Tab-separated table of C-alpha atoms in Angstrom:
chain	number	residue	atom	x	y	z
A	1	MET	CA	-19.577	9.667	-8.541
A	2	LYS	CA	-20.639	7.940	-5.324
A	3	VAL	CA	-17.655	5.848	-4.245
A	4	PHE	CA	-17.580	3.098	-1.644
A	5	VAL	CA	-14.138	2.815	-0.005
A	6	THR	CA	-12.869	0.107	2.327
A	7	GLY	CA	-9.889	1.000	4.488
A	8	GLY	CA	-10.718	4.678	4.149
A	9	SER	CA	-9.780	5.570	7.721
A	10	GLY	CA	-6.238	4.209	7.439
A	11	PHE	CA	-2.953	5.901	6.601
A	12	ILE	CA	-3.298	5.476	2.824
A	13	GLY	CA	-7.079	5.286	2.714
A	14	SER	CA	-7.620	8.597	4.482
A	15	ALA	CA	-5.509	10.318	1.814
A	16	VAL	CA	-7.537	8.565	-0.899
A	17	VAL	CA	-10.838	9.658	0.663
A	18	ALA	CA	-9.634	13.257	0.927
A	19	GLU	CA	-8.437	13.176	-2.696
A	20	LEU	CA	-11.797	11.859	-3.902
A	21	ILE	CA	-13.784	14.456	-1.996
A	22	ARG	CA	-11.541	17.292	-3.228
A	23	SER	CA	-12.229	16.085	-6.757
A	24	GLY	CA	-15.998	16.252	-6.323
A	25	HIS	CA	-16.851	12.639	-5.531
A	26	ASP	CA	-19.168	11.538	-2.732
A	27	VAL	CA	-17.555	8.918	-0.503
A	28	VAL	CA	-19.010	6.224	1.750
A	29	GLY	CA	-16.383	4.554	3.908
A	30	LEU	CA	-16.572	1.206	5.658
A	31	ALA	CA	-15.844	1.671	9.380
A	32	ARG	CA	-15.254	-1.192	11.799
A	33	SER	CA	-15.203	1.014	14.923
A	34	PRO	CA	-16.612	4.330	16.184
A	35	GLU	CA	-13.089	5.774	16.002
A	36	ALA	CA	-12.747	4.806	12.335
A	37	GLY	CA	-16.180	6.252	11.620
A	38	ALA	CA	-15.246	9.521	13.307
A	39	ARG	CA	-12.095	9.805	11.179
A	40	LEU	CA	-14.140	9.272	8.020
A	41	SER	CA	-16.719	11.825	9.117
A	42	ARG	CA	-14.011	14.415	9.736
A	43	LEU	CA	-12.821	13.880	6.169
A	44	GLY	CA	-16.341	14.562	4.883
A	45	ALA	CA	-17.319	10.961	4.068
A	46	ALA	CA	-20.504	9.121	4.949
A	47	VAL	CA	-20.063	6.001	7.077
A	48	ALA	CA	-21.161	2.405	6.540
A	49	VAL	CA	-20.645	0.534	9.810
A	50	GLY	CA	-19.222	-2.948	9.316
A	51	THR	CA	-16.139	-5.110	8.900
A	52	LEU	CA	-14.621	-7.115	6.076
A	53	ASP	CA	-16.202	-10.212	7.596
A	54	ASP	CA	-19.660	-8.687	7.137
A	55	LEU	CA	-19.971	-9.493	3.448
A	56	ASP	CA	-23.654	-8.628	3.350
A	57	ARG	CA	-22.839	-5.102	4.533
A	58	VAL	CA	-20.008	-4.841	2.011
A	59	ARG	CA	-22.291	-6.006	-0.788
A	60	ALA	CA	-25.046	-3.589	0.200
A	61	ALA	CA	-22.724	-0.575	0.247
A	62	ALA	CA	-21.144	-1.583	-3.063
A	63	SER	CA	-24.522	-2.079	-4.731
A	64	GLU	CA	-25.483	1.507	-3.864
A	65	SER	CA	-22.258	2.959	-5.270
A	66	ASP	CA	-21.068	4.079	-8.699
A	67	GLY	CA	-17.638	2.594	-8.040
A	68	VAL	CA	-15.547	0.900	-5.360
A	69	ILE	CA	-11.997	1.271	-4.070
A	70	HIS	CA	-10.876	-1.630	-1.883
A	71	LEU	CA	-7.922	-0.722	0.344
A	72	ALA	CA	-8.656	-2.560	3.589
A	73	PHE	CA	-6.451	-5.496	4.592
A	74	ARG	CA	-6.462	-7.357	7.901
A	75	HIS	CA	-2.813	-6.738	8.799
A	76	GLY	CA	-3.356	-7.976	12.346
A	77	ASP	CA	-4.402	-11.445	11.139
A	78	PRO	CA	-2.022	-14.230	10.077
A	79	TYR	CA	-0.934	-13.473	6.526
A	80	GLU	CA	-2.671	-16.435	4.872
A	81	GLN	CA	-5.917	-15.722	6.696
A	82	ALA	CA	-5.757	-12.033	5.781
A	83	ASN	CA	-5.312	-12.935	2.132
A	84	ARG	CA	-8.256	-15.343	2.222
A	85	THR	CA	-10.430	-12.581	3.665
A	86	ASP	CA	-9.191	-10.193	0.978
A	87	GLN	CA	-10.096	-12.628	-1.787
A	88	LEU	CA	-13.563	-13.253	-0.363
A	89	VAL	CA	-14.257	-9.519	-0.193
A	90	ILE	CA	-13.046	-8.953	-3.753
A	91	ALA	CA	-15.159	-11.846	-5.050
A	92	ALA	CA	-18.202	-10.386	-3.282
A	93	LEU	CA	-17.567	-6.966	-4.807
A	94	VAL	CA	-17.219	-8.478	-8.291
A	95	ASP	CA	-20.524	-10.327	-7.842
A	96	VAL	CA	-22.311	-7.104	-6.912
A	97	LEU	CA	-20.806	-5.021	-9.718
A	98	ALA	CA	-21.024	-7.696	-12.435
A	99	GLY	CA	-22.601	-6.501	-15.669
A	100	SER	CA	-22.609	-2.841	-14.673
A	101	ASP	CA	-19.247	-1.678	-16.100
A	102	ARG	CA	-18.744	0.154	-12.799
A	103	PRO	CA	-15.123	0.542	-11.636
A	104	LEU	CA	-13.535	-1.627	-8.964
A	105	VAL	CA	-10.016	-0.700	-7.849
A	106	VAL	CA	-8.252	-3.190	-5.576
A	107	THR	CA	-4.907	-3.147	-3.816
A	108	SER	CA	-1.881	-5.400	-4.168
A	109	GLY	CA	1.851	-4.749	-3.848
A	110	THR	CA	4.956	-4.783	-6.018
A	111	LEU	CA	6.395	-7.435	-3.684
A	112	VAL	CA	4.332	-10.010	-5.607
A	113	LEU	CA	6.987	-9.757	-8.336
A	114	SER	CA	10.245	-11.640	-8.817
A	115	PRO	CA	13.091	-10.060	-6.833
A	116	GLY	CA	16.438	-8.995	-8.250
A	117	ARG	CA	15.105	-7.309	-11.375
A	118	LEU	CA	13.091	-4.222	-12.255
A	119	GLY	CA	9.447	-5.267	-11.980
A	120	THR	CA	6.908	-3.826	-14.418
A	121	GLU	CA	3.149	-3.756	-14.743
A	122	HIS	CA	3.393	-6.435	-17.428
A	123	ASP	CA	5.060	-8.956	-15.086
A	124	ALA	CA	2.981	-11.738	-13.558
A	125	PRO	CA	3.247	-12.490	-9.836
A	126	ASP	CA	6.006	-14.839	-8.734
A	127	PRO	CA	4.723	-17.542	-6.337
A	128	THR	CA	8.065	-17.446	-4.495
A	129	ALA	CA	8.086	-13.654	-3.973
A	130	PRO	CA	7.772	-12.230	-0.432
A	131	GLY	CA	4.329	-10.756	-1.155
A	132	ALA	CA	3.039	-13.614	-3.289
A	133	GLY	CA	-0.025	-14.013	-1.099
A	134	ARG	CA	-1.545	-10.842	-2.540
A	135	ALA	CA	-1.607	-12.423	-6.005
A	136	GLY	CA	-4.848	-14.222	-5.173
A	137	GLY	CA	-6.566	-10.886	-4.730
A	138	GLU	CA	-5.226	-9.743	-8.087
A	139	ARG	CA	-6.662	-12.835	-9.764
A	140	ALA	CA	-10.027	-12.409	-8.049
A	141	ALA	CA	-10.230	-8.809	-9.228
A	142	LEU	CA	-9.110	-9.437	-12.776
A	143	ALA	CA	-11.708	-12.194	-13.098
A	144	GLY	CA	-14.253	-9.385	-12.905
A	145	ALA	CA	-12.957	-7.958	-16.176
A	146	GLY	CA	-14.747	-10.764	-17.973
A	147	ARG	CA	-17.949	-10.164	-16.037
A	148	GLY	CA	-18.665	-6.565	-16.955
A	149	VAL	CA	-16.693	-4.895	-14.152
A	150	ARG	CA	-14.074	-2.230	-14.938
A	151	THR	CA	-11.474	-3.736	-12.649
A	152	SER	CA	-7.974	-2.446	-12.012
A	153	VAL	CA	-5.252	-3.442	-9.565
A	154	VAL	CA	-2.933	-0.957	-7.870
A	155	ARG	CA	0.314	-2.594	-6.798
A	156	LEU	CA	1.678	-0.298	-4.129
A	157	ALA	CA	5.362	0.125	-3.390
A	158	PRO	CA	6.340	-1.480	-0.059
A	159	SER	CA	7.258	1.951	1.323
A	160	VAL	CA	4.285	4.313	1.252
A	161	HIS	CA	5.437	7.359	3.153
A	162	GLU	CA	4.846	10.873	4.336
A	163	THR	CA	6.435	12.648	7.302
A	164	GLN	CA	4.620	10.461	9.840
A	165	ARG	CA	6.437	7.432	11.193
A	166	ARG	CA	4.544	4.780	9.292
A	167	GLY	CA	5.170	1.904	6.913
A	168	PHE	CA	8.311	-0.178	6.493
A	169	ALA	CA	10.638	2.789	6.958
A	170	GLY	CA	8.885	3.625	10.213
A	171	THR	CA	9.369	0.027	11.330
A	172	LEU	CA	13.110	0.336	10.612
A	173	VAL	CA	13.223	3.404	12.858
A	174	ASP	CA	11.411	1.484	15.598
A	175	ILE	CA	13.874	-1.416	15.259
A	176	ALA	CA	16.864	0.926	15.429
A	177	GLU	CA	15.529	2.515	18.604
A	178	ARG	CA	14.856	-0.886	20.157
A	179	THR	CA	18.205	-2.488	19.265
A	180	GLY	CA	20.525	0.530	19.322
A	181	ILE	CA	21.720	-0.267	15.791
A	182	ALA	CA	20.697	1.112	12.392
A	183	GLY	CA	21.087	-2.151	10.543
A	184	PHE	CA	21.121	-3.531	7.035
A	185	LEU	CA	21.759	-6.945	5.499
A	186	GLY	CA	24.777	-7.826	3.372
A	187	ASP	CA	26.145	-4.726	1.684
A	188	GLY	CA	22.812	-2.917	1.981
A	189	SER	CA	22.343	-2.731	-1.777
A	190	GLN	CA	18.772	-4.072	-1.626
A	191	ARG	CA	16.330	-1.657	-3.289
A	192	TRP	CA	12.838	-0.820	-2.044
A	193	PRO	CA	10.365	1.024	-4.283
A	194	ALA	CA	8.651	3.921	-2.563
A	195	VAL	CA	5.733	6.272	-3.139
A	196	HIS	CA	4.472	9.313	-1.287
A	197	ARG	CA	1.039	8.847	0.278
A	198	GLN	CA	-0.444	11.812	-1.616
A	199	ASP	CA	0.879	10.554	-4.956
A	200	ALA	CA	-0.650	7.148	-4.211
A	201	ALA	CA	-3.984	8.820	-3.429
A	202	GLY	CA	-3.939	10.574	-6.782
A	203	LEU	CA	-3.293	7.277	-8.537
A	204	TYR	CA	-6.306	5.608	-6.908
A	205	ARG	CA	-8.532	8.456	-8.050
A	206	LEU	CA	-7.232	8.243	-11.609
A	207	ALA	CA	-7.704	4.482	-11.610
A	208	LEU	CA	-11.302	4.872	-10.464
A	209	GLU	CA	-12.033	7.497	-13.103
A	210	ASN	CA	-10.051	6.312	-16.099
A	211	ALA	CA	-8.252	2.968	-15.816
A	212	PRO	CA	-9.111	0.558	-18.641
A	213	THR	CA	-10.661	-2.769	-17.697
A	214	GLY	CA	-8.096	-5.270	-16.459
A	215	SER	CA	-5.336	-2.719	-15.813
A	216	ILE	CA	-2.363	-3.487	-13.592
A	217	LEU	CA	-0.991	-0.238	-12.164
A	218	HIS	CA	2.134	0.456	-10.137
A	219	GLY	CA	1.997	2.950	-7.289
A	220	VAL	CA	5.728	3.646	-7.440
A	221	GLY	CA	7.310	7.080	-7.211
A	222	GLU	CA	10.918	5.903	-6.794
A	223	PRO	CA	12.000	2.614	-8.409
A	224	GLY	CA	14.389	1.655	-5.622
A	225	VAL	CA	15.818	3.276	-2.492
A	226	ARG	CA	18.807	1.334	-1.160
A	227	LEU	CA	18.512	-0.166	2.293
A	228	ARG	CA	21.944	1.084	3.329
A	229	ALA	CA	20.938	4.669	2.504
A	230	LEU	CA	17.922	4.264	4.791
A	231	ALA	CA	20.051	2.799	7.574
A	232	GLU	CA	22.638	5.572	7.280
A	233	LEU	CA	20.011	8.285	7.513
A	234	ILE	CA	18.332	6.580	10.484
A	235	GLY	CA	21.677	6.185	12.214
A	236	ALA	CA	22.567	9.831	11.680
A	237	ARG	CA	19.242	11.109	13.000
A	238	LEU	CA	19.209	8.803	16.035
A	239	GLU	CA	22.973	9.056	16.618
A	240	LEU	CA	23.293	5.276	16.448
A	241	PRO	CA	25.951	3.056	14.823
A	242	VAL	CA	25.192	1.839	11.304
A	243	ARG	CA	26.152	-1.815	10.957
A	244	PRO	CA	25.521	-4.857	8.769
A	245	ILE	CA	23.436	-7.513	10.492
A	246	PRO	CA	24.621	-11.117	9.961
A	247	GLN	CA	22.217	-13.198	7.904
A	248	ASP	CA	21.781	-15.669	10.736
A	249	GLY	CA	20.760	-12.800	13.002
A	250	ALA	CA	18.271	-11.197	10.605
A	251	ASP	CA	15.151	-12.731	12.152
A	252	GLU	CA	16.144	-11.706	15.663
A	253	HIS	CA	17.059	-8.150	14.641
A	254	PHE	CA	14.388	-7.341	12.064
A	255	GLY	CA	11.558	-9.636	13.172
A	256	TRP	CA	8.707	-9.975	10.685
A	257	LEU	CA	10.442	-7.520	8.358
A	258	ALA	CA	13.482	-9.801	7.848
A	259	PRO	CA	12.362	-11.456	4.570
A	260	ILE	CA	11.577	-8.054	3.055
A	261	VAL	CA	14.787	-6.413	4.269
A	262	GLY	CA	16.721	-9.154	2.490
A	263	THR	CA	14.852	-8.702	-0.808
A	264	ASP	CA	16.066	-6.587	-3.703
A	265	ALA	CA	12.773	-5.599	-5.335
A	266	PRO	CA	12.970	-2.519	-7.599
A	267	ALA	CA	9.866	-1.679	-9.618
A	268	SER	CA	8.888	0.709	-12.384
A	269	SER	CA	5.720	2.723	-12.893
A	270	ALA	CA	6.538	3.891	-16.425
A	271	HIS	CA	3.503	2.186	-17.982
A	272	THR	CA	1.155	3.505	-15.279
A	273	GLN	CA	2.418	7.043	-15.725
A	274	GLN	CA	1.919	6.863	-19.480
A	275	LEU	CA	-1.492	5.178	-19.294
A	276	LEU	CA	-3.099	7.559	-16.787
A	277	SER	CA	-0.886	10.670	-17.095
A	278	TRP	CA	0.023	10.138	-13.448
A	279	ARG	CA	3.090	12.051	-12.292
A	280	PRO	CA	4.495	11.559	-8.766
A	281	THR	CA	5.441	15.051	-7.581
A	282	HIS	CA	5.785	14.800	-3.796
A	283	PRO	CA	9.008	14.328	-1.793
A	284	GLY	CA	10.916	11.070	-1.936
A	285	LEU	CA	11.357	8.579	0.894
A	286	LEU	CA	14.737	9.844	2.102
A	287	GLU	CA	13.498	13.439	2.086
A	288	ASP	CA	10.485	12.484	4.185
A	289	LEU	CA	12.633	10.349	6.448
A	290	ALA	CA	14.972	13.293	7.013
A	291	SER	CA	12.069	15.225	8.511
A	292	GLY	CA	12.388	15.563	12.259
A	293	GLN	CA	8.692	14.718	12.497
A	294	PHE	CA	9.386	11.216	11.205
A	295	PHE	CA	11.480	10.541	14.306
A	296	ASP	CA	8.867	11.931	16.660
A	297	LYS	CA	6.835	9.091	18.129
A	298	GLY	CA	3.970	11.515	18.608
A	299	ALA	CA	3.710	11.864	14.816
A	300	THR	CA	2.722	8.252	14.224
């Protein structure tokens, strides 16, 4: 299958591209810079030069493909603007693929779900949830199910990890180094779902190949890792005190991560595992975090 991938040069996307190529697919990746194109080329992918704003280029690459995986997200933009861009790209991809029954796999996150309870694939997004902005992309994708597109949505866990210092856990390490405290909020009982980057890559491939039209899938390997356990491990590795951060000091200490740190958001992937015979087999978040490489800034 010839697969067009956006975001293929990123932390998660590069693992997805490698997984697709190992499985015999031909990949064309969207690259916004020469550096991104070089990373895709090293993985064995062809390169389509362009950005998410270049919808004509996105449409052209999608029209020449047998399926699309959309991973790119403009994290450097204001959140609302990034979500608007995401929705425009997804709508453009649906228009191109309409009537073809070709697969379109898009990305969301489990943080679209109501906090404080175990979220499942059957749960609708909660407009008050920390990641509610991604719900618009879900709706745009699922609209394609009625237009002859085999759409599926992968809701990723907030912590996608490997031994590199990346993702939310990597940000917690950065914060601890900056402040001299491995912190948590309240009693630290908040739970974050997590998934290993390689397990997530396998899920995207299975979704492309086999997901039924309109599927909601959860990229979750661990339903919930407690924030205090993360803080304690970070404190031990950095030889820093582990302390609760007062609620009124959360924004100053955690910055943009504060609303997420304060959210208890466990999630299940039981339905996804049953539907696609997907089995997360790689190390868990704490095991990866315990790796000395995770605390090496050169490994980012």
